[in-house]
mmCIF file of C-alpha atoms in Angstrom:
data_model
loop_
_atom_site.group_PDB
_atom_site.id
_atom_site.type_symbol
_atom_site.label_atom_id
_atom_site.label_comp_id
_atom_site.label_asym_id
_atom_site.label_seq_id
_atom_site.Cartn_x
_atom_site.Cartn_y
_atom_site.Cartn_z
ATOM 1 C CA MET A 1 92.659 328.577 93.986
ATOM 2 C CA ASP A 2 95.755 330.240 92.512
ATOM 3 C CA SER A 3 97.106 328.594 89.412
ATOM 4 C CA LEU A 4 100.168 326.561 90.266
ATOM 5 C CA ILE A 5 101.204 326.195 86.632
ATOM 6 C CA PRO A 6 104.098 328.643 86.970
ATOM 7 C CA PHE A 7 105.459 326.377 89.684
ATOM 8 C CA THR A 8 106.023 323.396 87.449
ATOM 9 C CA THR A 9 108.870 322.692 85.067
ATOM 10 C CA SER A 10 106.379 322.907 82.214
ATOM 11 C CA GLY A 11 105.203 326.281 83.421
ATOM 12 C CA SER A 12 108.743 327.630 83.534
ATOM 13 C CA LEU A 13 109.643 326.543 80.015
ATOM 14 C CA VAL A 14 106.447 326.856 78.025
ATOM 15 C CA ASP A 15 107.149 330.398 76.819
ATOM 16 C CA CYS A 16 110.630 329.394 75.651
ATOM 17 C CA VAL A 17 109.332 327.046 72.968
ATOM 18 C CA ASP A 18 110.076 328.122 69.370
ATOM 19 C CA ARG A 19 112.535 330.682 70.716
ATOM 20 C CA LYS A 20 116.261 330.856 70.138
ATOM 21 C CA MET A 21 117.858 329.639 73.341
ATOM 22 C CA LEU A 22 121.323 329.298 74.806
ATOM 23 C CA VAL A 23 121.922 325.912 76.423
ATOM 24 C CA VAL A 24 124.928 325.432 78.678
ATOM 25 C CA LEU A 25 125.890 321.806 79.258
ATOM 26 C CA ARG A 26 127.704 320.252 82.187
ATOM 27 C CA ASP A 27 130.768 319.542 80.054
ATOM 28 C CA GLY A 28 131.065 323.282 79.453
ATOM 29 C CA ARG A 29 129.695 323.342 75.924
ATOM 30 C CA LYS A 30 127.544 326.287 74.847
ATOM 31 C CA LEU A 31 124.866 325.556 72.288
ATOM 32 C CA GLN A 32 122.427 327.926 70.647
ATOM 33 C CA GLY A 33 119.325 326.723 68.889
ATOM 34 C CA VAL A 34 115.561 326.901 68.674
ATOM 35 C CA LEU A 35 113.850 325.084 71.524
ATOM 36 C CA ARG A 36 111.196 322.837 70.043
ATOM 37 C CA SER A 37 110.302 320.578 72.943
ATOM 38 C CA TYR A 38 111.049 319.739 76.583
ATOM 39 C CA ASP A 39 109.765 317.595 79.423
ATOM 40 C CA GLN A 40 109.763 317.519 83.229
ATOM 41 C CA PHE A 41 113.384 316.263 83.304
ATOM 42 C CA ALA A 42 114.503 319.222 81.190
ATOM 43 C CA ASN A 43 115.244 316.853 78.294
ATOM 44 C CA LEU A 44 115.300 319.212 75.308
ATOM 45 C CA VAL A 45 114.881 319.203 71.559
ATOM 46 C CA LEU A 46 117.023 321.923 70.025
ATOM 47 C CA GLU A 47 116.808 322.661 66.309
ATOM 48 C CA ASP A 48 119.280 324.462 64.012
ATOM 49 C CA THR A 49 121.865 324.264 66.738
ATOM 50 C CA VAL A 50 125.296 325.866 66.616
ATOM 51 C CA GLU A 51 128.059 325.274 69.130
ATOM 52 C CA ARG A 52 130.053 328.328 70.176
ATOM 53 C CA ILE A 53 133.497 328.584 71.679
ATOM 54 C CA TYR A 54 134.953 331.708 73.250
ATOM 55 C CA HIS A 55 138.500 332.869 73.828
ATOM 56 C CA GLN A 56 139.374 336.321 75.169
ATOM 57 C CA ASP A 57 137.472 338.791 72.961
ATOM 58 C CA VAL A 58 136.828 336.411 70.113
ATOM 59 C CA PHE A 59 134.320 333.644 69.392
ATOM 60 C CA ALA A 60 133.641 330.989 66.761
ATOM 61 C CA GLU A 61 130.725 328.786 65.946
ATOM 62 C CA THR A 62 130.041 325.574 64.107
ATOM 63 C CA TRP A 63 126.836 324.006 62.839
ATOM 64 C CA ARG A 64 125.551 321.011 64.815
ATOM 65 C CA GLY A 65 121.964 320.555 63.632
ATOM 66 C CA LEU A 66 119.197 318.813 65.554
ATOM 67 C CA PHE A 67 119.783 317.762 69.155
ATOM 68 C CA LEU A 68 117.931 315.731 71.725
ATOM 69 C CA ILE A 69 119.655 316.679 74.960
ATOM 70 C CA ARG A 70 119.301 314.556 78.074
ATOM 71 C CA GLY A 71 118.168 316.768 80.930
ATOM 72 C CA GLU A 72 120.785 315.645 83.455
ATOM 73 C CA ASN A 73 123.460 317.285 81.273
ATOM 74 C CA VAL A 74 121.752 320.665 81.183
ATOM 75 C CA VAL A 75 123.105 323.467 83.360
ATOM 76 C CA LEU A 76 120.952 326.309 82.178
ATOM 77 C CA LEU A 77 118.736 327.581 79.408
ATOM 78 C CA GLY A 78 118.984 331.239 78.567
ATOM 79 C CA GLU A 79 116.540 333.267 76.518
ATOM 80 C CA ILE A 80 118.607 335.091 73.942
ATOM 81 C CA ASP A 81 117.683 338.730 73.532
ATOM 82 C CA LEU A 82 118.023 339.137 69.774
ATOM 83 C CA ASP A 83 118.710 342.881 70.032
ATOM 84 C CA GLN A 84 121.407 342.445 72.667
ATOM 85 C CA GLU A 85 122.967 339.737 70.563
ATOM 86 C CA ASP A 86 123.861 342.227 67.836
ATOM 87 C CA GLU A 87 125.641 344.424 70.335
ATOM 88 C CA ILE A 88 128.039 341.852 71.730
ATOM 89 C CA PRO A 89 131.558 343.316 71.611
ATOM 90 C CA LEU A 90 133.178 340.089 70.426
ATOM 91 C CA ARG A 91 134.712 339.406 67.059
ATOM 92 C CA GLN A 92 133.810 336.257 65.148
ATOM 93 C CA VAL A 93 136.520 334.074 63.624
ATOM 94 C CA ASP A 94 136.677 330.675 61.940
ATOM 95 C CA TRP A 95 136.080 327.595 64.062
ATOM 96 C CA SER A 96 139.272 325.960 62.776
ATOM 97 C CA VAL A 97 141.297 328.973 63.925
ATOM 98 C CA LEU A 98 139.942 329.141 67.456
ATOM 99 C CA GLU A 99 139.449 325.473 68.217
ATOM 100 C CA PRO A 100 143.087 324.685 69.157
ATOM 101 C CA TYR A 101 143.162 327.592 71.653
ATOM 102 C CA HIS A 102 139.918 326.451 73.141
ATOM 103 C CA LYS A 103 141.082 322.848 73.466
ATOM 104 C CA GLN A 104 144.270 324.033 75.137
ATOM 105 C CA GLU A 105 142.297 326.087 77.643
ATOM 106 C CA VAL A 106 140.044 323.150 78.429
ATOM 107 C CA ALA A 107 143.006 320.789 78.920
ATOM 108 C CA ALA A 108 144.841 323.270 81.152
ATOM 109 C CA LYS A 109 141.768 323.760 83.327
ATOM 110 C CA LYS A 110 141.300 320.001 83.637
ATOM 111 C CA GLN A 111 144.874 319.625 84.820
ATOM 112 C CA ARG A 112 144.505 322.449 87.364
ATOM 113 C CA ASP A 113 141.270 320.946 88.685
ATOM 114 C CA GLU A 114 142.795 317.487 89.034
ATOM 115 C CA LEU A 115 145.771 318.828 90.939
ATOM 116 C CA LYS A 116 143.499 320.881 93.165
ATOM 117 C CA ALA A 117 141.274 317.875 93.888
ATOM 118 C CA GLN A 118 144.312 315.790 94.794
ATOM 119 C CA VAL A 119 145.725 318.427 97.154
ATOM 120 C CA LEU A 120 142.397 318.989 98.892
ATOM 121 C CA TYR A 121 141.847 315.234 99.196
ATOM 122 C CA ASP A 122 145.303 314.640 100.678
ATOM 123 C CA ARG A 123 145.341 317.549 103.101
ATOM 124 C CA HIS A 124 141.830 318.752 103.834
ATOM 125 C CA GLY A 125 139.439 315.839 103.786
ATOM 126 C CA PHE A 126 137.565 316.680 100.585
ATOM 127 C CA CYS A 127 136.486 313.943 98.204
ATOM 128 C CA LYS A 128 138.001 313.224 94.841
ATOM 129 C CA GLU A 129 135.132 313.069 92.414
ATOM 130 C CA GLY A 130 136.944 311.842 89.317
ATOM 131 C CA GLY A 131 135.793 313.298 86.020
ATOM 132 C CA GLU A 132 132.533 315.200 86.208
ATOM 133 C CA GLY A 133 131.242 313.708 89.441
ATOM 134 C CA ASP A 134 127.899 314.953 90.612
ATOM 135 C CA GLY A 135 128.776 318.568 90.879
ATOM 136 C CA TYR A 136 131.413 318.689 88.135
ATOM 137 C CA MET B 1 105.939 317.430 124.112
ATOM 138 C CA ASP B 2 105.952 314.269 122.066
ATOM 139 C CA SER B 3 108.650 311.983 123.502
ATOM 140 C CA VAL B 4 109.393 310.517 120.089
ATOM 141 C CA ALA B 5 110.257 313.974 118.810
ATOM 142 C CA SER B 6 112.883 314.524 121.481
ATOM 143 C CA GLY B 7 114.681 311.137 121.165
ATOM 144 C CA ILE B 8 117.520 310.460 118.767
ATOM 145 C CA GLN B 9 116.746 307.524 116.527
ATOM 146 C CA GLU B 10 118.419 308.313 113.249
ATOM 147 C CA PRO B 11 121.092 310.636 111.857
ATOM 148 C CA PHE B 12 118.626 313.356 110.891
ATOM 149 C CA ASP B 13 117.583 313.628 114.516
ATOM 150 C CA LEU B 14 121.083 314.917 115.272
ATOM 151 C CA ILE B 15 120.577 317.649 112.727
ATOM 152 C CA ARG B 16 117.146 318.411 114.164
ATOM 153 C CA LEU B 17 118.791 319.097 117.529
ATOM 154 C CA SER B 18 121.019 321.686 115.843
ATOM 155 C CA LEU B 19 118.153 323.881 114.598
ATOM 156 C CA SER B 20 118.776 327.543 115.523
ATOM 157 C CA GLU B 21 122.335 326.627 116.490
ATOM 158 C CA ARG B 22 125.517 327.390 114.598
ATOM 159 C CA VAL B 23 126.679 324.444 112.519
ATOM 160 C CA PHE B 24 129.707 323.617 110.453
ATOM 161 C CA VAL B 25 129.028 322.261 106.968
ATOM 162 C CA LYS B 26 131.627 320.669 104.725
ATOM 163 C CA LEU B 27 130.735 320.766 101.037
ATOM 164 C CA ARG B 28 132.008 318.777 98.082
ATOM 165 C CA GLY B 29 134.774 320.375 96.092
ATOM 166 C CA ASP B 30 136.534 323.076 98.038
ATOM 167 C CA ARG B 31 134.190 324.774 100.489
ATOM 168 C CA GLU B 32 133.231 324.870 104.126
ATOM 169 C CA LEU B 33 130.543 326.919 105.819
ATOM 170 C CA THR B 34 129.444 327.911 109.255
ATOM 171 C CA GLY B 35 125.995 329.321 109.786
ATOM 172 C CA VAL B 36 122.896 329.226 111.951
ATOM 173 C CA LEU B 37 120.670 326.364 110.864
ATOM 174 C CA HIS B 38 117.014 327.248 110.269
ATOM 175 C CA ALA B 39 115.752 324.517 107.975
ATOM 176 C CA TYR B 40 116.687 321.213 106.414
ATOM 177 C CA ASP B 41 114.939 318.409 104.561
ATOM 178 C CA GLY B 42 115.497 314.757 103.674
ATOM 179 C CA HIS B 43 117.860 315.690 100.837
ATOM 180 C CA MET B 44 120.043 317.632 103.310
ATOM 181 C CA ASN B 45 119.060 320.848 101.612
ATOM 182 C CA LEU B 46 119.782 323.518 104.256
ATOM 183 C CA ILE B 47 118.820 327.078 104.990
ATOM 184 C CA LEU B 48 121.419 328.928 107.051
ATOM 185 C CA SER B 49 121.731 332.511 108.219
ATOM 186 C CA ASP B 50 124.756 334.615 109.204
ATOM 187 C CA VAL B 51 126.947 332.413 107.045
ATOM 188 C CA GLU B 52 130.704 332.495 106.725
ATOM 189 C CA GLU B 53 132.029 330.539 103.750
ATOM 190 C CA THR B 54 135.624 329.336 103.501
ATOM 191 C CA ILE B 55 136.893 328.611 99.991
ATOM 192 C CA MET B 56 140.089 326.596 99.572
ATOM 193 C CA ILE B 57 142.378 327.911 96.883
ATOM 194 C CA VAL B 58 145.223 325.788 95.631
ATOM 195 C CA ASP B 59 148.087 327.864 94.265
ATOM 196 C CA GLN B 60 150.074 325.951 91.761
ATOM 197 C CA PRO B 61 153.761 326.759 91.547
ATOM 198 C CA GLU B 62 155.104 328.337 88.390
ATOM 199 C CA GLY B 63 157.006 325.982 86.136
ATOM 200 C CA ALA B 64 157.512 322.786 88.110
ATOM 201 C CA VAL B 65 154.146 321.026 87.978
ATOM 202 C CA ASN B 66 155.256 318.608 90.641
ATOM 203 C CA GLY B 67 156.423 321.261 93.070
ATOM 204 C CA PRO B 68 154.651 321.818 96.378
ATOM 205 C CA SER B 69 151.305 323.655 96.099
ATOM 206 C CA THR B 70 150.057 325.968 98.794
ATOM 207 C CA VAL B 71 146.491 326.061 100.019
ATOM 208 C CA ASN B 72 145.115 329.492 100.825
ATOM 209 C CA ILE B 73 141.662 330.370 101.961
ATOM 210 C CA ALA B 74 139.203 333.065 100.983
ATOM 211 C CA LYS B 75 136.251 333.918 103.189
ATOM 212 C CA ARG B 76 132.854 335.323 102.310
ATOM 213 C CA LYS B 77 129.881 336.327 104.396
ATOM 214 C CA MET B 78 126.234 335.923 103.433
ATOM 215 C CA ASP B 79 123.083 336.839 105.359
ATOM 216 C CA MET B 80 120.765 334.036 104.316
ATOM 217 C CA LEU B 81 121.709 331.027 102.254
ATOM 218 C CA PHE B 82 120.021 327.980 100.747
ATOM 219 C CA VAL B 83 122.502 325.120 100.316
ATOM 220 C CA ARG B 84 121.619 322.284 97.976
ATOM 221 C CA GLY B 85 121.837 318.927 99.724
ATOM 222 C CA ASP B 86 123.703 317.003 97.051
ATOM 223 C CA GLY B 87 126.766 319.135 97.710
ATOM 224 C CA VAL B 88 126.860 318.450 101.455
ATOM 225 C CA ILE B 89 129.457 316.057 102.845
ATOM 226 C CA LEU B 90 128.765 316.607 106.531
ATOM 227 C CA VAL B 91 126.994 318.782 109.071
ATOM 228 C CA SER B 92 128.483 319.151 112.519
ATOM 229 C CA ARG B 93 128.329 321.222 115.675
ATOM 230 C CA LYS B 94 132.072 321.085 116.135
ATOM 231 C CA TYR B 95 134.584 322.615 113.786
ATOM 232 C CA ILE B 96 136.705 319.841 112.324
ATOM 233 C CA LYS B 97 140.266 320.798 111.507
ATOM 234 C CA TRP B 98 141.739 318.129 109.340
ATOM 235 C CA GLY B 99 145.256 317.029 110.165
ATOM 236 C CA ALA B 100 145.311 318.633 113.593
ATOM 237 C CA ALA B 101 144.627 316.964 116.900
ATOM 238 C CA LEU B 102 142.579 319.872 118.197
ATOM 239 C CA SER B 103 138.960 320.638 117.514
ATOM 240 C CA MET B 104 137.302 323.881 118.551
ATOM 241 C CA SER B 105 133.690 323.906 119.570
ATOM 242 C CA TYR B 106 131.286 326.760 118.929
ATOM 243 C CA MET C 1 108.126 320.243 99.895
ATOM 244 C CA LEU C 2 109.391 322.541 102.617
ATOM 245 C CA ILE C 3 112.161 324.176 100.635
ATOM 246 C CA PHE C 4 109.912 324.344 97.557
ATOM 247 C CA SER C 5 107.360 326.232 99.679
ATOM 248 C CA VAL C 6 110.030 328.644 100.929
ATOM 249 C CA PHE C 7 111.062 329.444 97.378
ATOM 250 C CA LYS C 8 107.463 329.956 96.319
ATOM 251 C CA THR C 9 107.111 332.666 98.961
ATOM 252 C CA LEU C 10 110.210 334.375 97.572
ATOM 253 C CA THR C 11 108.981 334.867 94.009
ATOM 254 C CA ASP C 12 109.603 338.392 92.687
ATOM 255 C CA GLN C 13 112.515 338.818 95.110
ATOM 256 C CA GLN C 14 116.122 339.381 94.097
ATOM 257 C CA VAL C 15 118.259 336.309 94.668
ATOM 258 C CA THR C 16 121.751 335.247 93.682
ATOM 259 C CA VAL C 17 122.143 331.703 92.409
ATOM 260 C CA GLU C 18 125.604 330.218 92.564
ATOM 261 C CA LEU C 19 126.094 327.195 90.339
ATOM 262 C CA LYS C 20 128.450 324.290 90.891
ATOM 263 C CA ASN C 21 130.548 325.519 87.960
ATOM 264 C CA ASP C 22 131.203 328.748 89.937
ATOM 265 C CA LEU C 23 128.919 330.902 87.777
ATOM 266 C CA SER C 24 126.933 333.368 89.934
ATOM 267 C CA ILE C 25 123.744 334.906 88.591
ATOM 268 C CA THR C 26 121.655 337.585 90.304
ATOM 269 C CA GLY C 27 118.083 337.979 89.168
ATOM 270 C CA THR C 28 114.439 338.135 90.082
ATOM 271 C CA LEU C 29 113.037 334.783 91.113
ATOM 272 C CA LYS C 30 110.098 334.234 88.771
ATOM 273 C CA SER C 31 109.311 330.626 89.422
ATOM 274 C CA VAL C 32 110.464 327.414 91.015
ATOM 275 C CA ASP C 33 109.317 323.798 90.696
ATOM 276 C CA GLN C 34 109.363 320.664 92.835
ATOM 277 C CA PHE C 35 112.900 319.824 91.623
ATOM 278 C CA LEU C 36 113.992 323.317 92.685
ATOM 279 C CA ASN C 37 114.618 324.254 89.065
ATOM 280 C CA ILE C 38 114.719 328.042 89.047
ATOM 281 C CA ARG C 39 113.502 330.633 86.592
ATOM 282 C CA LEU C 40 115.280 334.008 86.887
ATOM 283 C CA ASP C 41 114.406 337.232 85.061
ATOM 284 C CA SER C 42 116.508 340.358 84.441
ATOM 285 C CA ILE C 43 119.707 338.561 85.231
ATOM 286 C CA LYS C 44 123.089 340.024 85.941
ATOM 287 C CA VAL C 45 126.073 337.706 85.794
ATOM 288 C CA LEU C 46 128.905 338.181 88.297
ATOM 289 C CA ASP C 47 132.269 338.465 86.538
ATOM 290 C CA GLU C 48 130.688 338.810 83.092
ATOM 291 C CA ALA C 49 134.033 338.754 81.328
ATOM 292 C CA ARG C 50 134.586 335.149 82.330
ATOM 293 C CA HIS C 51 131.212 334.112 80.942
ATOM 294 C CA PRO C 52 130.830 335.903 77.584
ATOM 295 C CA HIS C 53 128.188 333.446 76.399
ATOM 296 C CA MET C 54 125.762 334.980 78.910
ATOM 297 C CA MET C 55 125.999 338.520 77.488
ATOM 298 C CA ALA C 56 122.827 338.453 75.411
ATOM 299 C CA VAL C 57 120.772 336.528 77.962
ATOM 300 C CA LYS C 58 118.174 338.395 80.011
ATOM 301 C CA ASN C 59 116.136 335.533 81.476
ATOM 302 C CA CYS C 60 117.109 331.984 82.214
ATOM 303 C CA PHE C 61 115.994 328.597 83.508
ATOM 304 C CA ILE C 62 118.465 326.917 85.826
ATOM 305 C CA ARG C 63 118.298 323.178 86.450
ATOM 306 C CA GLY C 64 118.016 322.520 90.161
ATOM 307 C CA SER C 65 120.701 319.841 90.207
ATOM 308 C CA VAL C 66 123.454 322.286 89.188
ATOM 309 C CA VAL C 67 122.780 324.776 91.975
ATOM 310 C CA ARG C 68 125.305 325.042 94.800
ATOM 311 C CA TYR C 69 123.724 327.937 96.744
ATOM 312 C CA VAL C 70 120.922 330.451 96.513
ATOM 313 C CA GLN C 71 121.523 333.663 98.453
ATOM 314 C CA LEU C 72 118.168 334.778 99.848
ATOM 315 C CA PRO C 73 116.951 338.183 101.051
ATOM 316 C CA ALA C 74 117.173 337.778 104.830
ATOM 317 C CA GLU C 75 114.360 340.250 105.491
ATOM 318 C CA HIS C 76 111.893 338.045 103.622
ATOM 319 C CA VAL C 77 112.709 334.859 105.488
ATOM 320 C CA ASP C 78 110.984 334.156 108.783
ATOM 321 C CA THR C 79 113.516 331.951 110.534
ATOM 322 C CA GLN C 80 111.228 331.056 113.438
ATOM 323 C CA LEU C 81 108.529 329.914 111.042
ATOM 324 C CA LEU C 82 111.111 327.913 109.095
ATOM 325 C CA GLU C 83 112.371 326.146 112.185
ATOM 326 C CA ASP C 84 108.835 325.265 113.299
ATOM 327 C CA ALA C 85 107.952 323.985 109.837
ATOM 328 C CA THR C 86 111.162 321.938 109.725
ATOM 329 C CA ARG C 87 110.406 320.326 113.064
ATOM 330 C CA ARG C 88 106.878 319.512 111.863
ATOM 331 C CA GLU C 89 108.125 318.030 108.606
ATOM 332 C CA ALA C 90 110.773 316.005 110.468
ATOM 333 C CA ALA C 91 108.114 314.675 112.863
ATOM 334 C CA ALA C 92 105.830 313.791 109.953
ATOM 335 C CA GLN C 93 108.684 311.926 108.258
ATOM 336 C CA GLN C 94 109.320 309.914 111.411
ATOM 337 C CA LYS C 95 105.734 308.800 111.753
ATOM 338 C CA ARG C 96 105.849 307.044 108.362
#
C-alpha cells in the first residue's frame, strides 16, 4: 500500500521544522522565524521571529520573539531560500521610519475595502462581511 | 434507476440535477462565475469547466469620498476550476441580475 | 473525500492557487490533505511586485481555508468520472 503520509498535514510540514519560514497571517502581517512545531490545525510555534513591513522598494523589520500562532489565522507558510534572500533588491530601513507609511497604507486599503463592500451590498447583492469575515 | 436518486428532497438535490449543465455561481466578496458543473460536495466545494469569471471593480472618485462610485466589471476565462465552498453564496441555473426585473436563462 | 481524491490524482501537476486575499501562486502540486491544505513547490507569484515578501520563497504550504480557487489542468481531469463519482457520493450521503 502506498504511504499516505505525504497526504496529511503532518506530512506536508514535517520537513519545514527547524527551518526559517515566512508566515503570512490573515491580518496581512508577515512574520519570519524558525518553525519549531505544528499540528493538524496548522497551529505553529515560531522562534526568533521578526515582523517585516514593506513599502515600495524598501522594507523594515522588528524583533518579536517566540510565537504560538493559532492555525485559523495562518494564510501560508513559505520556505525561505536563504540564497535567494540575499539577492532581494529591496533596501532595509529602520522600523520607526517605515511604520507610519505602512500604517497609512493599511488604513487607506481598509477604507477602500469598506466602501467597495458597501457599494456591492447596496447594488449587486453581495454580503457585507464586516472586519475580516471568513474570507477577509 | 434508483427512484430516491431522481427525486428532489433537499437543496443539494437541486445542485445534483445541474451536473454537466452550465451554472451561475455567486461568490462572497466581488465575484460571479458561470461554468459547467462537474463535481460538488457537502461543503459546496465545486469543480467547474469552461469558466467565465466576472469581477466587480468599484472605482472611487478622486477627491470627494462621498461622491458616486462606479462599478465596472472585468472578465476572465479559465478551463478547469476548483471553487472552495466557503466562498459560495449561491448556485443557480438562471443568471440573476440584481436590480433588474429581467432574468436570462442559459 | 471526493475533492481530496481529485487533488491527490493531480500531484506533480502545475496548478494556480488563488487566495482570498487576491494573491495568485502557480506551482507544482506536491501534496494535499483532508482539509485541502496545499503544498506547492517551485512557485511563481503573479504580480510579484505587489507581494515582495514572497520573493525568496520557493516552496510553500497554503492553508485550505484561505483558498478561493485552484485552477486545474483540464487535460488531467476526467469530467465524466467526476460526475459519476459525485452522483455516487451524493447517493451515499442520502442513504445515511
